[in-house]
Short mmCIF file of C-alpha atoms and ligand atoms in Angstrom, two decimals:
data_model
loop_
_atom_site.label_atom_id
_atom_site.label_comp_id
_atom_site.label_asym_id
_atom_site.label_seq_id
_atom_site.Cartn_x
_atom_site.Cartn_y
_atom_site.Cartn_z
CA UNK A 1 -45.54 123.99 -21.50
CA UNK A 2 -42.94 121.28 -22.05
CA UNK A 3 -42.47 120.57 -25.72
CA UNK A 4 -41.57 117.09 -26.92
CA UNK A 5 -41.16 115.11 -30.12
CA UNK A 6 -41.84 111.51 -31.12
CA UNK A 7 -39.06 109.34 -32.48
CA UNK A 8 -40.52 107.10 -35.18
CA UNK A 9 -39.32 103.94 -36.90
CA UNK A 10 -38.87 104.99 -40.56
CA UNK A 11 -39.50 101.40 -41.71
CA UNK A 12 -43.04 101.32 -40.30
CA UNK A 13 -43.92 104.85 -39.23
CA UNK A 14 -44.60 103.52 -35.72
CA UNK A 15 -43.73 105.59 -32.67
CA UNK A 16 -40.76 104.37 -30.65
CA UNK A 17 -40.43 106.95 -27.90
CA UNK A 18 -41.43 110.46 -26.91
CA UNK A 19 -38.45 112.69 -26.09
CA UNK A 20 -38.83 116.00 -24.23
CA UNK A 21 -37.14 119.03 -25.77
CA UNK A 22 -34.96 120.94 -23.36
CA UNK A 23 -36.17 124.48 -22.76
CA UNK A 24 -33.92 127.43 -23.63
CA UNK A 25 -33.32 127.90 -19.92
CA UNK A 26 -32.27 124.26 -19.50
CA UNK A 27 -29.94 124.47 -22.50
CA UNK A 28 -28.30 127.61 -21.08
CA UNK A 29 -27.93 125.80 -17.75
CA UNK A 30 -26.28 122.90 -19.58
CA UNK A 31 -23.88 125.36 -21.22
CA UNK A 32 -23.02 126.83 -17.79
CA UNK A 33 -22.51 123.30 -16.48
CA UNK A 34 -20.26 122.48 -19.44
CA UNK A 35 -18.24 125.62 -18.73
CA UNK A 36 -17.64 124.60 -15.10
CA UNK A 37 -17.12 121.03 -16.27
CA UNK A 38 -14.31 122.20 -18.54
CA UNK A 39 -12.41 123.71 -15.63
CA UNK A 40 -12.39 120.32 -13.87
CA UNK A 41 -12.04 117.95 -16.84
CA UNK A 42 -9.14 119.88 -18.35
CA UNK A 43 -7.22 119.44 -15.10
CA UNK A 44 -7.60 115.65 -15.10
CA UNK A 45 -4.34 114.25 -16.39
CA UNK A 46 -4.15 112.83 -19.89
CA UNK A 47 -3.52 109.25 -18.71
CA UNK A 48 -6.70 109.28 -16.63
CA UNK A 49 -8.71 110.83 -19.49
CA UNK A 50 -7.36 108.09 -21.75
CA UNK A 51 -8.33 105.38 -19.23
CA UNK A 52 -11.90 106.73 -18.95
CA UNK A 53 -12.28 106.91 -22.74
CA UNK A 54 -11.14 103.28 -23.05
CA UNK A 55 -13.70 102.28 -20.43
CA UNK A 56 -16.40 104.15 -22.35
CA UNK A 57 -15.50 102.27 -25.52
CA UNK A 58 -15.62 98.91 -23.69
CA UNK A 59 -19.04 99.68 -22.22
CA UNK A 60 -20.39 100.60 -25.67
CA UNK A 61 -19.07 97.31 -27.03
CA UNK A 62 -20.64 95.40 -24.13
CA UNK A 63 -23.99 97.00 -25.02
CA UNK A 64 -23.49 96.76 -28.77
CA UNK A 65 -26.48 94.55 -29.54
CA UNK A 66 -28.91 96.87 -27.73
CA UNK A 67 -27.40 100.04 -29.26
CA UNK A 68 -27.43 98.59 -32.78
CA UNK A 69 -31.09 97.62 -32.41
CA UNK A 70 -32.05 101.12 -31.22
CA UNK A 71 -30.09 102.60 -34.14
CA UNK A 72 -31.85 100.41 -36.69
CA UNK A 73 -35.23 101.26 -35.18
CA UNK A 74 -34.73 105.02 -35.30
CA UNK A 75 -32.62 105.31 -38.46
CA UNK A 76 -33.81 102.32 -40.53
CA UNK A 77 -30.38 101.01 -41.60
CA UNK A 78 -29.94 97.20 -41.64
CA UNK A 79 -28.86 95.68 -38.32
CA UNK A 80 -25.53 94.53 -39.80
CA UNK A 81 -24.76 98.16 -40.73
CA UNK A 82 -25.77 99.36 -37.25
CA UNK A 83 -23.40 96.81 -35.71
CA UNK A 84 -20.72 98.03 -38.10
CA UNK A 85 -21.42 101.62 -37.09
CA UNK A 86 -21.04 100.82 -33.38
CA UNK A 87 -17.59 99.38 -34.17
CA UNK A 88 -16.76 102.41 -36.28
CA UNK A 89 -17.95 104.70 -33.45
CA UNK A 90 -15.78 102.98 -30.82
CA UNK A 91 -12.79 102.97 -33.17
CA UNK A 92 -12.73 106.79 -32.80
CA UNK A 93 -12.83 106.53 -29.00
CA UNK A 94 -10.04 103.93 -29.04
CA UNK A 95 -7.90 106.02 -31.39
CA UNK A 96 -8.29 109.26 -29.42
CA UNK A 97 -7.82 107.51 -26.06
CA UNK A 98 -4.31 106.84 -27.40
CA UNK A 99 -3.88 110.30 -28.93
CA UNK A 100 -4.67 111.85 -25.51
CA UNK A 101 -1.18 110.65 -24.50
CA UNK A 102 0.51 112.35 -27.46
CA UNK A 103 -0.42 116.02 -27.15
CA UNK A 104 3.15 117.12 -27.56
CA UNK A 105 4.49 120.65 -27.40
CA UNK A 106 7.97 121.63 -28.59
CA UNK A 107 10.92 123.87 -27.83
CA UNK A 108 12.35 126.25 -30.40
CA UNK A 109 15.98 127.40 -30.46
CA UNK A 110 15.92 131.05 -29.40
CA UNK A 111 17.91 133.79 -31.13
CA UNK A 112 19.55 134.74 -27.85
CA UNK A 113 21.21 132.64 -25.15
CA UNK A 114 19.25 134.62 -22.57
CA UNK A 115 15.98 133.19 -23.87
CA UNK A 116 14.05 129.91 -24.04
CA UNK A 117 11.02 129.36 -26.28
CA UNK A 118 8.47 126.71 -25.37
CA UNK A 119 5.30 125.83 -27.28
CA UNK A 120 2.55 123.93 -25.50
CA UNK A 121 -0.98 122.78 -26.28
CA UNK A 122 -4.03 123.34 -24.15
CA UNK A 123 -7.68 122.36 -24.60
CA UNK A 124 -9.81 124.93 -26.33
CA UNK A 125 -12.74 124.95 -23.86
CA UNK A 126 -16.37 123.88 -24.07
CA UNK A 127 -17.19 122.27 -27.44
CA UNK A 128 -20.75 122.23 -28.80
CA UNK A 129 -21.64 119.63 -31.42
CA UNK A 130 -24.63 119.21 -33.72
CA UNK A 131 -24.95 115.83 -35.43
CA UNK A 132 -27.10 114.35 -38.23
CA UNK A 133 -29.38 111.30 -38.31
CA UNK A 134 -27.49 109.22 -40.87
CA UNK A 135 -24.69 108.05 -38.51
CA UNK A 136 -26.09 108.74 -35.03
CA UNK A 137 -23.24 107.01 -33.17
CA UNK A 138 -20.13 107.60 -35.27
CA UNK A 139 -20.72 111.28 -36.05
CA UNK A 140 -21.01 111.89 -32.31
CA UNK A 141 -17.94 109.89 -31.16
CA UNK A 142 -15.83 111.32 -34.01
CA UNK A 143 -16.31 114.69 -32.26
CA UNK A 144 -16.66 113.71 -28.59
CA UNK A 145 -13.60 111.44 -28.45
CA UNK A 146 -10.98 113.98 -29.65
CA UNK A 147 -12.65 116.77 -27.63
CA UNK A 148 -12.58 114.77 -24.39
CA UNK A 149 -9.11 113.40 -25.12
CA UNK A 150 -7.82 116.97 -25.55
CA UNK A 151 -9.37 117.98 -22.21
CA UNK A 152 -12.39 119.87 -23.58
CA UNK A 153 -15.88 119.50 -22.16
CA UNK A 154 -18.51 118.50 -24.71
CA UNK A 155 -22.20 119.05 -25.32
CA UNK A 156 -24.09 117.46 -28.21
CA UNK A 157 -27.43 118.01 -29.90
CA UNK A 158 -28.43 115.00 -32.00
CA UNK A 159 -30.90 115.13 -34.91
CA UNK A 160 -34.53 114.83 -33.81
CA UNK A 161 -34.98 111.77 -36.05
CA UNK A 162 -32.32 109.79 -34.15
CA UNK A 163 -31.63 111.05 -30.61
CA UNK A 164 -31.93 107.68 -28.82
CA UNK A 165 -28.55 106.26 -29.87
CA UNK A 166 -26.78 109.45 -28.75
CA UNK A 167 -28.66 109.63 -25.44
CA UNK A 168 -27.57 106.04 -24.70
CA UNK A 169 -23.93 106.73 -25.64
CA UNK A 170 -23.82 109.72 -23.28
CA UNK A 171 -25.36 107.60 -20.46
CA UNK A 172 -22.62 105.01 -21.00
CA UNK A 173 -19.94 107.73 -20.91
CA UNK A 174 -21.21 108.72 -17.46
CA UNK A 175 -21.32 105.07 -16.41
CA UNK A 176 -17.69 104.78 -17.48
CA UNK A 177 -16.80 107.59 -15.10
CA UNK A 178 -16.59 110.58 -17.44
CA UNK A 179 -18.16 113.36 -15.34
CA UNK A 180 -21.72 114.49 -16.10
CA UNK A 181 -20.53 118.03 -16.70
CA UNK A 182 -17.78 116.88 -19.11
CA UNK A 183 -20.19 115.31 -21.61
CA UNK A 184 -23.87 116.19 -22.00
CA UNK A 185 -26.68 115.72 -24.50
CA UNK A 186 -29.44 118.27 -25.09
CA UNK A 187 -32.49 117.83 -27.29
CA UNK A 188 -34.28 120.56 -29.16
CA UNK A 189 -34.92 122.01 -32.59
CA UNK A 190 -31.73 122.58 -34.54
CA UNK A 191 -32.45 126.25 -35.20
CA UNK A 192 -33.06 126.96 -31.49
CA UNK A 193 -30.15 124.95 -30.10
CA UNK A 194 -27.87 126.23 -32.86
CA UNK A 195 -28.66 129.81 -31.86
CA UNK A 196 -28.04 129.15 -28.16
CA UNK A 197 -24.77 127.34 -28.92
CA UNK A 198 -23.44 130.07 -31.20
CA UNK A 199 -24.56 132.90 -28.88
CA UNK A 200 -23.00 131.37 -25.77
CA UNK A 201 -19.71 132.99 -24.74
CA UNK A 202 -18.82 129.70 -22.97
CA UNK A 203 -18.71 127.73 -26.22
CA UNK A 204 -15.27 128.02 -27.82
CA UNK A 205 -15.87 125.64 -30.69
CA UNK A 206 -18.78 124.52 -32.83
CA UNK A 207 -18.42 121.18 -34.58
CA UNK A 208 -21.16 120.29 -37.03
CA UNK A 209 -22.00 117.46 -39.40
CA UNK A 210 -24.96 118.06 -41.65
CA UNK A 211 -26.12 119.98 -44.67
CA UNK A 212 -24.13 122.78 -46.31
CA UNK A 213 -26.80 125.53 -45.82
CA UNK A 214 -27.01 124.88 -42.05
CA UNK A 215 -23.20 124.74 -41.89
CA UNK A 216 -22.96 128.13 -43.57
CA UNK A 217 -25.39 129.73 -41.11
CA UNK A 218 -23.50 128.24 -38.14
CA UNK A 219 -20.22 129.67 -39.48
CA UNK A 220 -21.85 133.10 -39.82
CA UNK A 221 -23.33 133.00 -36.33
CA UNK A 222 -20.05 131.76 -34.82
CA UNK A 223 -18.28 134.85 -36.15
CA UNK A 224 -19.97 137.02 -33.53
CA UNK A 225 -17.84 135.50 -30.74
CA UNK A 226 -14.99 134.23 -33.00
CA UNK A 227 -15.56 130.56 -32.24
CA UNK A 228 -13.50 127.84 -33.85
CA UNK A 229 -15.52 125.72 -36.28
CA UNK A 230 -15.25 122.29 -37.83
CA UNK A 231 -17.77 121.66 -40.61
CA UNK A 232 -18.48 118.26 -42.19
CA UNK A 233 -21.05 119.14 -44.84
CA UNK A 234 -22.66 117.76 -47.95
CA UNK A 235 -21.05 115.78 -50.74
CA UNK A 236 -21.61 114.85 -54.39
CA UNK A 237 -19.04 112.12 -54.90
CA UNK A 238 -17.91 111.14 -58.38
CA UNK A 239 -16.87 107.53 -59.01
CA UNK A 240 -14.71 107.05 -62.09
CA UNK A 241 -14.19 103.68 -63.76
CA UNK A 242 -11.20 103.84 -66.11
CA UNK A 243 -10.96 101.75 -69.29
CA UNK A 244 -8.45 99.32 -67.79
CA UNK A 245 -10.35 98.77 -64.48
CA UNK A 246 -11.25 95.34 -63.15
CA UNK A 247 -14.96 95.67 -63.94
CA UNK A 248 -16.26 93.00 -61.53
CA UNK A 249 -14.28 94.52 -58.66
CA UNK A 250 -15.47 98.03 -59.56
CA UNK A 251 -19.09 96.80 -59.68
CA UNK A 252 -18.83 95.20 -56.21
CA UNK A 253 -17.21 98.29 -54.66
CA UNK A 254 -19.66 100.68 -56.34
CA UNK A 255 -22.53 98.62 -54.93
CA UNK A 256 -21.01 99.00 -51.47
CA UNK A 257 -20.43 102.75 -51.60
CA UNK A 258 -23.68 103.57 -53.40
CA UNK A 259 -26.29 101.60 -51.45
CA UNK A 260 -24.95 101.57 -47.87
CA UNK A 261 -27.45 103.26 -45.54
CA UNK A 262 -29.88 103.35 -48.51
CA UNK A 263 -27.57 105.84 -50.21
CA UNK A 264 -27.94 108.30 -47.34
CA UNK A 265 -24.28 108.95 -46.66
CA UNK A 266 -22.31 112.08 -47.42
CA UNK A 267 -19.55 110.04 -49.10
CA UNK A 268 -21.92 107.94 -51.25
CA UNK A 269 -21.00 107.74 -54.94
CA UNK A 270 -23.49 110.14 -56.50
CA UNK A 271 -22.22 110.30 -60.08
CA UNK A 272 -20.82 107.24 -61.81
CA UNK A 273 -18.50 108.03 -64.72
CA UNK A 274 -17.47 105.05 -66.84
CA UNK A 275 -15.14 104.99 -69.85
CA UNK A 276 -17.21 104.81 -73.06
CA UNK A 277 -15.61 101.50 -74.14
CA UNK A 278 -16.77 99.64 -71.04
CA UNK A 279 -19.89 101.57 -70.03
CA UNK A 280 -22.33 98.98 -71.46
CA UNK A 281 -20.63 96.03 -69.74
CA UNK A 282 -20.27 97.90 -66.45
CA UNK A 283 -23.90 99.11 -66.52
CA UNK A 284 -25.28 95.65 -67.30
CA UNK A 285 -23.30 93.98 -64.51
CA UNK A 286 -24.03 96.75 -62.03
CA UNK A 287 -27.78 96.67 -62.78
CA UNK A 288 -27.81 92.88 -62.38
CA UNK A 289 -26.05 93.10 -58.99
CA UNK A 290 -28.40 95.92 -57.90
CA UNK A 291 -31.45 93.75 -58.69
CA UNK A 292 -30.30 91.23 -56.06
CA UNK A 293 -30.48 93.75 -53.19
CA UNK A 294 -33.32 93.14 -50.77
CA UNK A 295 -35.33 96.13 -49.58
CA UNK A 296 -37.09 96.02 -46.21
CA UNK A 297 -37.13 96.64 -42.49
CA UNK A 298 -33.57 96.83 -41.17
CA UNK A 299 -34.49 94.49 -38.31
CA UNK A 300 -35.00 91.70 -40.86
CA UNK A 301 -31.60 90.05 -41.28
CA UNK A 302 -32.11 89.57 -45.02
CA UNK A 303 -32.46 93.32 -45.64
CA UNK A 304 -29.73 95.10 -47.63
CA UNK A 305 -31.47 98.44 -48.13
CA UNK A 306 -33.70 100.08 -45.52
CA UNK A 307 -36.15 102.98 -45.73
CA UNK A 308 -35.53 106.65 -46.51
CA UNK A 309 -35.41 108.68 -43.31
CA UNK A 310 -38.42 110.93 -44.00
CA UNK A 311 -40.85 112.32 -46.57
CA UNK A 312 -38.65 115.32 -47.42
CA UNK A 313 -35.74 113.04 -48.31
CA UNK A 314 -38.06 110.74 -50.29
CA UNK A 315 -39.59 113.60 -52.29
CA UNK A 316 -36.15 114.88 -53.26
CA UNK A 317 -35.08 111.45 -54.56
CA UNK A 318 -38.29 110.90 -56.55
CA UNK A 319 -38.03 114.40 -58.05
CA UNK A 320 -34.42 113.77 -59.16
CA UNK A 321 -35.32 110.44 -60.79
CA UNK A 322 -38.34 111.95 -62.59
CA UNK A 323 -36.29 114.91 -63.76
CA UNK A 324 -33.58 112.58 -65.17
CA UNK A 325 -36.15 110.37 -66.94
CA UNK A 326 -37.92 113.39 -68.42
CA UNK A 327 -34.58 114.54 -69.88
CA UNK A 328 -33.75 111.18 -71.46
CA UNK A 329 -32.21 108.92 -68.80
CA UNK A 330 -32.85 105.19 -69.21
CA UNK A 331 -33.99 103.16 -66.19
CA UNK A 332 -32.01 99.89 -66.02
CA UNK A 333 -33.49 98.80 -62.70
CA UNK A 334 -35.68 100.31 -59.98
CA UNK A 335 -37.72 103.52 -60.18
CA UNK A 336 -40.01 101.56 -57.87
CA UNK A 337 -41.34 102.82 -54.56
CA UNK A 338 -43.24 101.62 -51.52
CA UNK A 339 -44.42 104.63 -49.56
CA UNK A 340 -47.34 105.44 -47.29
CA UNK A 341 -47.57 109.09 -46.31
CA UNK A 342 -50.33 108.41 -43.78
CA UNK A 343 -48.38 105.74 -41.95
CA UNK A 344 -45.10 107.55 -42.50
CA UNK A 345 -42.75 105.13 -44.27
CA UNK A 346 -40.88 105.69 -47.52
CA UNK A 347 -38.92 103.02 -49.39
CA UNK A 348 -37.05 103.62 -52.64
CA UNK A 349 -35.93 100.48 -54.48
CA UNK A 350 -32.29 100.66 -55.64
CA UNK A 351 -32.36 102.38 -59.00
CA UNK A 352 -29.80 102.49 -61.82
CA UNK A 353 -30.08 105.19 -64.48
CA UNK A 354 -28.05 105.20 -67.71
CA UNK A 355 -27.42 107.94 -70.30
CA UNK A 356 -27.39 110.59 -67.64
CA UNK A 357 -25.96 114.01 -68.48
CA UNK A 358 -25.03 117.31 -66.83
CA UNK A 359 -28.43 118.94 -67.57
CA UNK A 360 -30.10 116.66 -65.01
CA UNK A 361 -30.56 117.68 -61.35
CA UNK A 362 -29.09 114.38 -60.16
CA UNK A 363 -25.72 115.40 -61.66
CA UNK A 364 -25.82 118.76 -59.84
CA UNK A 365 -27.29 117.99 -56.40
CA UNK A 366 -26.65 115.52 -53.61
CA UNK A 367 -29.27 112.74 -53.88
CA UNK A 368 -29.07 111.07 -50.45
CA UNK A 369 -30.85 108.00 -51.74
CA UNK A 370 -30.30 104.64 -53.47
CA UNK A 371 -30.11 105.97 -57.02
CA UNK A 372 -27.05 105.38 -59.22
CA UNK A 373 -26.77 107.63 -62.30
CA UNK A 374 -24.27 106.42 -64.92
CA UNK A 375 -22.66 108.60 -67.56
CA UNK A 376 -19.69 107.97 -69.87
CA UNK A 377 -16.45 109.78 -70.73
CA UNK A 378 -13.86 109.59 -73.49
CA UNK A 379 -10.69 110.97 -71.88
CA UNK A 380 -9.40 111.24 -68.32
CA UNK A 381 -9.31 115.03 -68.70
CA UNK A 382 -13.03 114.99 -69.46
CA UNK A 383 -13.71 112.72 -66.46
CA UNK A 384 -11.84 115.09 -64.14
CA UNK A 385 -13.68 118.10 -65.54
CA UNK A 386 -17.08 116.50 -64.93
CA UNK A 387 -16.01 115.26 -61.49
CA UNK A 388 -14.73 118.65 -60.30
CA UNK A 389 -17.68 120.57 -61.75
CA UNK A 390 -19.48 120.91 -58.40
CA UNK A 391 -19.26 123.18 -55.37
CA UNK A 392 -18.71 120.05 -53.28
CA UNK A 393 -15.38 118.36 -52.60
CA UNK A 394 -15.85 115.63 -50.00
CA UNK A 395 -15.15 112.15 -51.46
CA UNK A 396 -14.19 110.78 -54.87
CA UNK A 397 -13.49 107.25 -56.05
CA UNK A 398 -11.71 105.79 -59.04
CA UNK A 399 -10.95 102.33 -60.34
CA UNK A 400 -7.84 101.63 -62.37
CA UNK A 401 -4.87 99.29 -62.22
CA UNK A 402 -2.71 101.70 -64.21
CA UNK A 403 -0.45 103.70 -61.92
CA UNK A 404 -0.20 106.64 -64.33
CA UNK A 405 -4.01 106.92 -64.58
CA UNK A 406 -4.31 106.60 -60.79
CA UNK A 407 -1.66 109.22 -60.11
CA UNK A 408 -3.22 111.63 -62.63
CA UNK A 409 -6.67 111.24 -61.07
CA UNK A 410 -5.35 111.60 -57.53
CA UNK A 411 -3.45 114.76 -58.43
CA UNK A 412 -6.33 116.42 -60.27
CA UNK A 413 -9.47 115.57 -58.30
CA UNK A 414 -10.42 118.33 -55.84
CA UNK A 415 -11.76 116.16 -53.05
CA UNK A 416 -10.65 115.64 -49.44
CA UNK A 417 -11.07 111.85 -49.45
CA UNK A 418 -10.06 109.66 -52.37
CA UNK A 419 -10.67 105.94 -52.73
CA UNK A 420 -8.42 104.32 -55.38
CA UNK A 421 -9.82 100.85 -55.95
CA UNK A 422 -11.49 101.34 -52.56
CA UNK A 423 -15.19 101.97 -52.00
CA UNK A 424 -14.86 102.28 -48.21
CA UNK A 425 -11.93 104.57 -47.33
CA UNK A 426 -13.23 105.97 -43.99
CA UNK A 427 -11.13 105.05 -40.93
CA UNK A 428 -10.64 106.51 -37.45
CA UNK A 429 -6.89 106.78 -38.04
CA UNK A 430 -7.24 108.83 -41.26
CA UNK A 431 -8.31 112.46 -41.79
CA UNK A 432 -11.92 112.71 -42.98
CA UNK A 433 -13.28 115.94 -44.44
CA UNK A 434 -14.04 117.98 -47.48
CA UNK A 435 -12.77 120.76 -49.70
CA UNK A 436 -14.83 123.66 -51.12
CA UNK A 437 -18.43 123.75 -49.80
CA UNK A 438 -18.10 120.28 -48.27
CA UNK A 439 -16.53 121.68 -45.16
CA UNK A 440 -13.73 123.03 -43.03
CA UNK A 441 -11.27 120.98 -41.03
CA UNK A 442 -10.72 117.26 -40.68
CA UNK A 443 -11.98 114.60 -38.26
CA UNK A 444 -10.05 111.42 -37.52
CA UNK A 445 -6.33 110.74 -37.57
CA UNK A 446 -3.77 112.99 -35.94
CA UNK A 447 -5.45 115.94 -37.72
CA UNK A 448 -8.71 115.32 -35.85
CA UNK A 449 -7.52 116.35 -32.38
CA UNK A 450 -5.67 119.52 -33.39
CA UNK A 451 -8.90 121.59 -33.76
CA UNK A 452 -9.64 120.99 -30.06
CA UNK A 453 -6.32 122.47 -28.97
CA UNK A 454 -4.96 125.98 -28.61
CA UNK A 455 -1.29 126.63 -29.21
CA UNK A 456 0.42 128.62 -26.46
CA UNK A 457 3.87 130.10 -26.95
CA UNK A 458 6.03 130.96 -23.96
CA UNK A 459 9.13 133.09 -24.24
CA UNK A 460 11.35 133.05 -21.14
CA UNK A 461 13.84 135.89 -21.03
CA UNK A 462 16.56 137.28 -18.82
CA UNK A 463 18.18 133.86 -18.29
P1 NAP B 501 -29.35 119.06 -41.51
O1 NAP B 501 -30.73 119.44 -41.85
O2 NAP B 501 -28.27 120.04 -41.68
O3 NAP B 501 -29.41 118.49 -40.01
C1 NAP B 501 -28.27 118.07 -39.32
C2 NAP B 501 -28.35 118.55 -37.88
O4 NAP B 501 -28.44 119.97 -37.88
C3 NAP B 501 -29.55 118.06 -37.12
O5 NAP B 501 -29.18 117.82 -35.78
C4 NAP B 501 -30.52 119.24 -37.19
O6 NAP B 501 -31.43 119.31 -36.12
C5 NAP B 501 -29.55 120.39 -37.10
N1 NAP B 501 -30.10 121.64 -37.64
C6 NAP B 501 -31.10 121.83 -38.53
N2 NAP B 501 -31.28 123.15 -38.76
C7 NAP B 501 -30.40 123.81 -37.98
C8 NAP B 501 -30.10 125.19 -37.76
N3 NAP B 501 -30.74 126.15 -38.42
N4 NAP B 501 -29.12 125.49 -36.88
C9 NAP B 501 -28.44 124.52 -36.23
N5 NAP B 501 -28.68 123.21 -36.38
C10 NAP B 501 -29.64 122.85 -37.26
O7 NAP B 501 -28.85 117.82 -42.35
P2 NAP B 501 -29.66 116.54 -42.80
O8 NAP B 501 -30.24 116.86 -44.12
O9 NAP B 501 -30.54 116.04 -41.75
O10 NAP B 501 -28.43 115.54 -42.91
C11 NAP B 501 -27.85 115.16 -44.08
C12 NAP B 501 -26.73 116.09 -44.50
O11 NAP B 501 -25.59 115.86 -43.69
C13 NAP B 501 -26.27 115.81 -45.90
O12 NAP B 501 -26.07 116.99 -46.62
C14 NAP B 501 -24.96 115.07 -45.74
O13 NAP B 501 -24.10 115.12 -46.83
C15 NAP B 501 -24.43 115.68 -44.49
N6 NAP B 501 -23.48 114.79 -43.84
C16 NAP B 501 -22.16 115.12 -43.92
C17 NAP B 501 -21.22 114.29 -43.33
C18 NAP B 501 -19.77 114.64 -43.41
O14 NAP B 501 -19.00 114.11 -42.63
N7 NAP B 501 -19.35 115.54 -44.26
C19 NAP B 501 -21.61 113.11 -42.69
C20 NAP B 501 -22.97 112.81 -42.64
C21 NAP B 501 -23.89 113.68 -43.22
P3 NAP B 501 -32.99 118.94 -36.25
O15 NAP B 501 -33.13 117.67 -35.57
O16 NAP B 501 -33.72 120.02 -35.56
O17 NAP B 501 -33.30 118.90 -37.72
#
């Protein structure tokens, strides 16, 4: 019997489309196809691969309106954010279309005149990707673009909440002329597809964006055949506002990083640490700005904050807020909900909590929702200690106009991405990724193509 799943609009609970799951046999066939595809795609010269990637990017841009609408319908994010994500997604294709031309090797002076040493790069093989629902376009192109640019073939499994955007992007890649066996999409349950990907001897690399527990199990399963792995996992970002910071600027940037995608981003500020001398002013201004945000269906142009993706995510947010309140947190705004379990939609109104402390779950766990917990600190040393006191190390933010404070915070925060007076540091040309349990490897920038390449060393003797 063919199994399928229904993609639903999280703003209304209404069905959008039924998507068949690929059977295990079909997924294994796709892996075989990807393996043969690699042999052909890797032989296409870098200039041609670059040209095809550029064409793919152009086609996505030509279909931007349609893709953004599909994304908003399946993910719930406001249409303006979906449009922004399509641009962000193509920026990775554009960047790696250029990097395809710069896969340099090198020569090394040999210790003997009778020898030459040459180092070259070659594509790693078939790459299997598993992506999450929160950025259905950008998380896919951030992996597909460097893989294809390097000469790898690519197969992706999107999250079952949001497969439609990915399916469309893969169709457009084929329309652009990238062969059907060079890039493929398969649909199925994560646990099943993950097993088939990790078991397959054809797959040489697993690249995953999602939760830390799933990332850990993929690393374990990849060990069996010694696959390369890139892991973009969970976060628990601190945002520090120093005593000298421009408070209005910090408020505006915190609003941006906290409530984008209804707080469902891995780099969202999750713990707001404000110097004790300005915490009241900051909290008041931030709560006032938060009150102005409009919650609703992402298709409505006035909407700033869309729905939570599903009931599980909603329950986690509500539990964290209740836990914080029961332990003494003060609600400055929010703690208001509009949810219908029968219909299947879950809205959380942007919430600001003050007097939060380390005993509360929200200070220990990723929230993935529009809740901003504020705590205060006396010294920078204390701020750094609180900030680093987590197994995560993805993104951190701080606001200060004092170069000594900024340098101290930069040097001492154990996070892979740091925004100094910047609430939106992500960019295709910069390395994105986490330390500690937030992941392994980097995506974006010149670092982002290296994991798709093998280094081959040739020693020529008897010259
Ligand atoms: P998730 O449960 O890990 O799901 C992500 C993907 O993994 C989905 O495609 C899912 O498929 C698949 N999956 C689930 N169980 C699996 C298994 N046992 N084996 C293989 N694949 C499996 O993550 P989520 O909770 O939906 O997504 C949010 C998480 O992603 C957060 O922790 C967030 O911080 C992280 N994230 C990180 C980054 C980053 O760059 N570091 C960016 C965005 C999000 P199904 O459709 O079957 O569930």
